[in-house]
Coordinates of C-alpha atoms and ligand atoms in Angstrom, one line a residue:
X1 CA 0.0 0.0 0.0
X2 CA 2.8 2.4 0.9
X3 CA 5.0 3.7 -1.9
X4 CA 7.8 1.4 -2.9
X5 CA 11.0 3.5 -3.0
X6 CA 13.0 1.0 -5.0
X7 CA 10.8 1.1 -8.1
X8 CA 12.3 2.2 -11.4
X9 CA 11.8 5.9 -12.0
X10 CA 11.9 7.4 -15.5
X11 CA 11.7 11.2 -15.4
X12 CA 8.8 12.8 -17.2
X13 CA 11.0 15.3 -18.9
X14 CA 12.8 12.5 -20.6
X15 CA 9.7 11.8 -22.7
X16 CA 8.3 15.2 -23.5
X17 CA 4.6 16.1 -23.6
X18 CA 3.8 14.4 -26.9
X19 CA 5.8 11.3 -26.1
X20 CA 4.0 11.1 -22.8
X21 CA 0.6 11.4 -24.4
X22 CA 1.5 8.7 -26.9
X23 CA 2.9 6.5 -24.2
X24 CA -0.2 6.8 -21.9
X25 CA -2.7 6.4 -24.6
X26 CA -1.1 3.5 -26.5
X27 CA -3.3 0.3 -26.8
X28 CA -6.5 2.3 -26.2
X29 CA -9.1 0.6 -28.3
X30 CA -12.5 1.8 -29.3
X31 CA -15.5 -0.5 -28.7
X32 CA -18.5 1.7 -28.5
X33 CA -20.5 2.0 -31.8
X34 CA -21.3 5.6 -30.8
X35 CA -17.5 6.5 -31.0
X36 CA -16.7 7.7 -34.5
X37 CA -13.2 9.0 -33.7
X38 CA -11.3 8.8 -30.5
X39 CA -7.8 9.9 -29.4
X40 CA -5.5 11.4 -32.0
X41 CA -7.2 14.4 -33.5
X42 CA -8.2 17.8 -32.2
X43 CA -11.5 16.5 -30.9
X44 CA -13.3 13.2 -30.6
X45 CA -16.4 12.6 -32.8
X46 CA -19.5 10.8 -31.3
X47 CA -22.8 9.9 -32.8
X48 CA -25.8 9.2 -30.6
X49 CA -28.4 9.1 -33.5
X50 CA -31.8 9.5 -31.9
X51 CA -30.6 9.1 -28.3
X52 CA -29.7 11.9 -25.9
X53 CA -26.1 12.5 -24.7
X54 CA -25.5 12.9 -21.0
X55 CA -22.3 14.6 -19.8
X56 CA -20.7 14.9 -16.4
X57 CA -17.2 16.1 -15.1
X58 CA -15.3 15.9 -11.9
X59 CA -12.1 17.6 -10.8
X60 CA -9.8 15.9 -8.2
X61 CA -7.0 17.7 -6.5
X62 CA -4.2 16.0 -4.6
X63 CA -4.4 16.9 -0.9
X64 CA -8.0 18.0 -1.2
X65 CA -9.8 15.0 -2.7
X66 CA -7.1 12.3 -2.4
X67 CA -4.0 11.5 -0.4
X68 CA -1.4 9.4 -2.2
X69 CA 0.0 8.2 1.1
X70 CA -2.8 5.6 1.3
X71 CA -4.4 5.8 -2.1
X72 CA -2.4 3.7 -4.5
X73 CA -2.3 5.4 -8.0
X74 CA -4.0 2.5 -9.7
X75 CA -6.9 2.8 -7.3
X76 CA -7.0 6.6 -7.8
X77 CA -7.3 6.1 -11.5
X78 CA -10.0 3.5 -11.1
X79 CA -12.0 5.5 -8.6
X80 CA -11.8 8.7 -10.6
X81 CA -13.5 7.0 -13.5
X82 CA -16.1 5.2 -11.4
X83 CA -17.3 8.3 -9.6
X84 CA -18.0 9.9 -13.0
X85 CA -19.7 6.9 -14.4
X86 CA -21.9 6.9 -11.2
X87 CA -23.2 10.4 -12.2
X88 CA -24.2 9.0 -15.6
X89 CA -25.9 6.1 -14.0
X90 CA -27.8 8.5 -11.6
X91 CA -29.4 10.0 -14.7
X92 CA -30.6 6.5 -15.6
X93 CA -28.2 6.7 -18.6
X94 CA -25.6 4.2 -19.9
X95 CA -22.0 5.4 -19.8
X96 CA -20.2 5.2 -23.2
X97 CA -17.1 7.4 -23.2
X98 CA -14.7 9.2 -20.9
X99 CA -12.0 11.8 -21.4
X100 CA -9.0 12.1 -19.0
X101 CA -7.1 15.2 -18.1
X102 CA -4.1 15.3 -15.9
X103 CA -1.7 17.8 -14.5
X104 CA 1.5 16.4 -12.9
X105 CA 4.8 17.8 -11.6
X106 CA 8.1 16.1 -12.3
X107 CA 7.9 14.6 -8.8
X108 CA 6.0 11.8 -10.6
X109 CA 8.0 9.4 -12.7
X110 CA 6.4 7.8 -15.8
X111 CA 6.0 4.6 -13.9
X112 CA 3.6 6.4 -11.5
X113 CA 1.5 7.7 -14.4
X114 CA 1.5 4.2 -15.8
X115 CA 0.0 2.9 -12.6
X116 CA -2.6 5.7 -12.7
X117 CA -3.5 4.8 -16.3
X118 CA -3.7 1.1 -15.4
X119 CA -6.5 1.9 -13.0
X120 CA -8.2 4.2 -15.6
X121 CA -8.0 1.6 -18.3
X122 CA -9.2 -1.1 -16.0
X123 CA -12.3 0.8 -15.1
X124 CA -12.9 1.7 -18.8
X125 CA -12.6 -2.0 -19.7
X126 CA -14.9 -3.2 -16.9
X127 CA -17.5 -0.6 -17.6
X128 CA -17.1 -0.9 -21.3
X129 CA -16.5 2.8 -22.0
X130 CA -14.1 4.2 -24.6
X131 CA -11.3 6.7 -23.6
X132 CA -11.7 9.2 -26.4
X133 CA -9.5 12.1 -25.4
X134 CA -8.1 14.3 -22.7
X135 CA -5.3 16.8 -21.9
X136 CA -1.9 16.4 -20.4
X137 CA -0.1 19.3 -18.7
X138 CA 2.3 20.2 -15.9
X139 CA 1.7 21.4 -12.4
X140 CA 4.1 22.9 -10.0
X141 CA 3.5 20.5 -7.2
X142 CA 0.5 18.3 -6.7
X143 CA -1.5 16.1 -9.1
X144 CA -4.7 17.2 -10.6
X145 CA -7.0 14.8 -12.4
X146 CA -10.2 15.5 -14.2
X147 CA -12.5 13.0 -15.9
X148 CA -15.4 13.7 -18.1
X149 CA -18.0 10.9 -18.6
X150 CA -20.4 10.8 -21.5
X151 CA -23.5 8.5 -21.6
X152 CA -26.5 7.8 -23.7
X153 CA -30.2 7.4 -22.9
X154 CA -33.6 7.5 -24.5
X155 CA -35.1 10.8 -23.7
X156 CA -38.0 9.3 -21.8
X157 CA -35.7 7.2 -19.6
X158 CA -33.7 10.1 -18.2
X159 CA -34.4 10.7 -14.5
X160 CA -33.8 14.1 -13.0
X161 CA -33.5 15.2 -9.4
X162 CA -36.7 17.2 -9.7
X163 CA -39.4 14.6 -10.2
X164 CA -40.3 13.3 -6.7
X165 CA -44.0 13.5 -5.7
X166 CA -45.3 14.1 -2.2
X167 CA -46.3 10.5 -1.4
X168 CA -43.4 8.8 -3.2
X169 CA -41.3 6.2 -1.5
X170 CA -37.6 6.9 -0.9
X171 CA -35.3 4.0 -1.9
X172 CA -31.6 3.4 -1.6
X173 CA -29.4 0.7 -3.2
X174 CA -26.8 -1.3 -1.3
X175 CA -25.6 0.2 2.1
X176 CA -24.2 3.5 3.2
X177 CA -21.4 4.9 5.4
X178 CA -18.8 2.2 4.7
X179 CA -16.6 4.3 2.4
X180 CA -16.2 7.0 5.1
X181 CA -15.3 4.5 7.8
X182 CA -12.8 2.9 5.4
X183 CA -11.1 6.3 5.1
X184 CA -11.0 6.6 8.9
X185 CA -9.3 3.2 9.1
X186 CA -6.8 4.2 6.4
X187 CA -6.0 7.5 8.1
X188 CA -5.4 5.7 11.4
X189 CA -3.1 3.2 9.7
X190 CA -1.2 6.1 8.1
X191 CA -0.5 7.6 11.5
X192 CA 0.6 4.3 12.9
X193 CA 2.9 3.8 9.9
X194 CA 4.4 7.3 10.4
X195 CA 5.3 6.3 14.0
X196 CA 6.4 2.7 13.2
X197 CA 7.1 2.0 9.5
X198 CA 7.7 -1.7 10.2
X199 CA 4.3 -2.2 11.6
X200 CA 2.3 -4.6 9.4
X201 CA -1.3 -3.7 9.8
X202 CA -4.0 -6.4 10.0
X203 CA -6.9 -4.9 8.2
X204 CA -9.1 -8.0 7.7
X205 CA -11.8 -6.7 10.0
X206 CA -12.1 -3.7 7.8
X207 CA -11.7 -5.2 4.4
X208 CA -15.2 -4.3 3.1
X209 CA -14.9 -0.7 4.4
X210 CA -11.5 -0.2 2.8
X211 CA -12.7 -1.7 -0.5
X212 CA -15.6 0.7 -0.4
X213 CA -13.2 3.6 0.0
X214 CA -10.4 2.6 -2.4
X215 CA -12.4 0.7 -5.0
X216 CA -15.9 1.9 -5.2
X217 CA -18.2 0.7 -8.0
X218 CA -20.9 2.6 -10.0
X219 CA -24.4 1.0 -9.8
X220 CA -24.8 0.7 -13.5
X221 CA -26.7 -2.6 -12.8
X222 CA -29.6 -0.8 -11.2
X223 CA -30.9 0.8 -14.4
X224 CA -31.4 -2.6 -15.9
X225 CA -32.9 -4.1 -12.8
X226 CA -35.4 -1.3 -12.5
X227 CA -36.3 -1.7 -16.2
X228 CA -36.9 -5.4 -15.8
X229 CA -39.1 -4.7 -12.8
X230 CA -41.0 -2.1 -14.8
X231 CA -40.3 0.6 -12.3
X232 CA -39.5 4.1 -13.5
X233 CA -38.2 6.2 -10.6
X234 CA -39.6 9.7 -10.3
X235 CA -36.3 11.3 -9.2
X236 CA -32.7 10.0 -8.8
X237 CA -29.3 11.0 -7.5
X238 CA -26.1 9.2 -6.6
X239 CA -24.7 9.3 -3.1
X240 CA -21.4 11.1 -3.3
X241 CA -21.7 13.7 -0.5
X242 CA -23.7 11.6 2.0
X243 CA -27.3 10.3 2.3
X244 CA -28.6 13.3 4.2
X245 CA -27.3 15.9 1.8
X246 CA -28.5 13.9 -1.3
X247 CA -32.0 13.5 0.2
X248 CA -32.1 17.3 0.6
X249 CA -31.1 17.7 -3.0
X250 CA -34.0 15.5 -4.2
X251 CA -36.4 17.3 -1.9
X252 CA -35.3 20.9 -2.8
X253 CA -35.3 20.1 -6.5
X254 CA -38.7 18.4 -6.4
X255 CA -40.4 20.9 -4.0
X256 CA -41.2 18.2 -1.4
X257 CA -40.4 17.3 2.2
X258 CA -39.4 13.9 3.5
X259 CA -39.5 11.5 6.5
X260 CA -36.4 9.3 6.7
X261 CA -36.5 6.4 9.2
X262 CA -33.3 5.8 11.1
X263 CA -34.1 2.1 11.7
X264 CA -34.4 1.5 7.9
X265 CA -31.0 2.9 6.8
X266 CA -29.0 -0.1 5.5
X267 CA -25.5 -0.5 7.0
X268 CA -23.0 -3.3 6.8
X269 CA -22.1 -5.3 9.9
X270 CA -18.4 -4.2 9.5
X271 CA -19.6 -0.6 9.7
X272 CA -21.4 -1.3 13.0
X273 CA -18.4 -3.0 14.6
X274 CA -15.9 -0.4 13.4
X275 CA -18.1 2.6 14.5
X276 CA -18.3 0.9 18.0
X277 CA -14.5 0.6 18.0
X278 CA -14.0 4.2 16.9
X279 CA -16.7 5.4 19.2
X280 CA -18.6 7.1 16.4
X281 CA -22.4 7.2 16.0
X282 CA -23.4 4.8 13.2
X283 CA -26.3 6.9 12.1
X284 CA -24.1 10.0 11.9
X285 CA -21.7 8.2 9.6
X286 CA -24.5 6.6 7.5
X287 CA -26.2 10.0 7.0
X288 CA -23.1 12.1 6.4
X289 CA -20.3 9.8 5.3
X290 CA -20.3 10.2 1.6
X291 CA -18.5 8.4 -1.3
X292 CA -20.8 5.4 -1.2
X293 CA -21.8 5.8 -4.9
X294 CA -25.1 4.0 -4.3
X295 CA -28.2 5.3 -6.0
X296 CA -31.0 7.1 -4.1
X297 CA -34.3 7.5 -5.8
X298 CA -38.0 7.9 -5.4
X299 CA -40.8 5.7 -6.7
X300 CA -44.6 6.0 -6.9
X301 CA -46.4 4.3 -4.0
X302 CA -48.1 1.9 -6.4
X303 CA -44.7 0.4 -7.3
X304 CA -44.1 -0.7 -3.8
X305 CA -45.0 -4.4 -4.5
X306 CA -42.5 -4.5 -7.4
X307 CA -39.4 -3.7 -5.3
X308 CA -40.6 -5.1 -1.9
X309 CA -38.1 -7.7 -0.7
X310 CA -35.7 -7.1 -3.5
X311 CA -32.2 -7.4 -2.0
X312 CA -30.9 -4.5 -4.1
X313 CA -33.2 -2.0 -2.6
X314 CA -34.2 -0.7 0.8
X315 CA -37.2 1.6 1.3
X316 CA -35.9 4.2 3.9
X317 CA -38.7 6.7 4.0
X318 CA -41.3 8.6 2.0
X319 CA -41.8 12.1 0.7
X320 CA -44.3 14.5 2.2
X321 CA -45.6 18.0 1.5
X322 CA -42.8 20.6 1.3
X323 CA -44.3 22.5 4.3
X324 CA -43.8 19.5 6.5
X325 CA -40.1 19.8 6.1
X326 CA -37.3 17.1 5.9
X327 CA -36.9 14.9 9.0
X328 CA -35.1 11.9 10.4
X329 CA -37.5 9.8 12.5
X330 CA -35.2 8.2 15.1
X331 CA -35.5 4.8 16.7
X332 CA -36.8 6.5 19.7
X333 CA -39.5 8.0 17.4
X334 CA -38.4 11.6 17.7
X335 CA -38.3 13.9 14.7
X336 CA -35.0 15.6 13.9
X337 CA -34.5 18.1 11.0
X338 CA -32.2 16.6 8.3
X339 CA -29.1 18.6 7.8
X340 CA -26.7 18.6 4.9
X341 CA -23.3 18.1 6.5
X342 CA -20.5 16.9 4.4
X343 CA -17.3 15.3 5.7
X344 CA -15.9 18.5 7.1
X345 CA -18.8 18.9 9.5
X346 CA -18.5 15.3 10.5
X347 CA -14.8 15.6 11.2
X348 CA -15.3 18.8 13.2
X349 CA -17.7 16.9 15.4
X350 CA -15.2 14.3 16.6
Ligands
ADP1 P1 -4.3 19.6 -28.4 O1 -3.0 20.3 -28.6 O2 -5.3 19.7 -29.5 O3 -4.9 19.8 -27.0 P2 -3.0 17.2 -27.5 O4 -1.7 17.2 -28.1 O5 -3.1 17.8 -26.1 O6 -3.9 18.0 -28.5 O7 -3.7 15.8 -27.5 C1 -3.5 14.9 -28.6 C2 -4.6 13.8 -28.5 O8 -4.4 13.1 -27.3 C3 -6.0 14.4 -28.4 O9 -6.8 13.5 -29.1 C4 -6.3 14.4 -26.9 O10 -7.6 14.2 -26.7 C5 -5.5 13.1 -26.5 N1 -5.0 13.2 -25.1 C6 -4.2 14.2 -24.6 N2 -3.9 13.9 -23.3 C7 -4.6 12.8 -23.0 C8 -4.7 12.1 -21.8 N3 -4.1 12.4 -20.6 N4 -5.5 11.0 -21.8 C9 -6.1 10.6 -22.9 N5 -6.1 11.3 -24.1 C10 -5.3 12.4 -24.1
MG2 MG1 -4.1 19.3 -25.2

């Protein structure tokens, strides 16, 4: 996990910008029928015929969004792609292409960028998207990575944040909070490592949490599952900032309120054990953790029977009139206003 100082290091300046682009983008193949021209010209050419194109971009800054002390470069590349594909899936669209832009200082040898691109190419392969372009430039110190994802959808299939109705059910896929606790575990190990570099950590008890942090997956399977069940969600968003803040986005965009039930929020057993060990409240983590990349959506009440008991989905609440507000109904049956607190607020609390 920690950087191997004995690896071969080829300086970036030895290759030059064009040499570097050529090196990084070698062996990139085009598989999508919608890609007419990929890397190698001034712009890529795409053709979606009668479908709509869906586009989303993320910008990741070293030291702000990732820490290379415990984020291996291959994982960073993989995750950077996945978080963008997740945004496309949250529109109920199918990801088809990505572009990759990087700024690096000469602190990084070519071998490091190869590792980054191994992760990027792996994610592109697994999710079947074409890498059709990007930009490569230098930075004075840290690494900057920006990925743009493109997807396709039939116009009628696209799901916005704004469509939730006042009696709709609120549904989440998978479980939440684990990626945040994975980060807490990794940060603790980083500190232990700084004190005693020979310490070999035993992380078995946290394997799921760490995987959720280092190797998240986009829920591109959900669109097909919902289609097969003949359920068309009324609104949808992916969970990048935390369950609470995403629920608030759906409510505000749709002009509705919400009751969220604490006892319904799906969490993994490893999360429960680790929260106890770290003495952190499980619900606080589940609500505010972020980076789960699960999908959060609303469905009409009459679709309840179609998803009831399906292991992919948990009904965690229902929408209400906007005037009733947005609340968490606790296990003790008290009503607490939902707040949008990202990671910073969570960290300040500890
Ligand atoms: P331009 O000068 O028009 O910006 P570049 O020389 O930067 O062109 O890029 C040449 C080709 O390589 C373009 O197709 C561009 O999209 C692609 N490209 C550049 N950098 C990257 C990268 N980091 N990853 C993938 N493709 C890239
Ligand atoms: Mg360029």
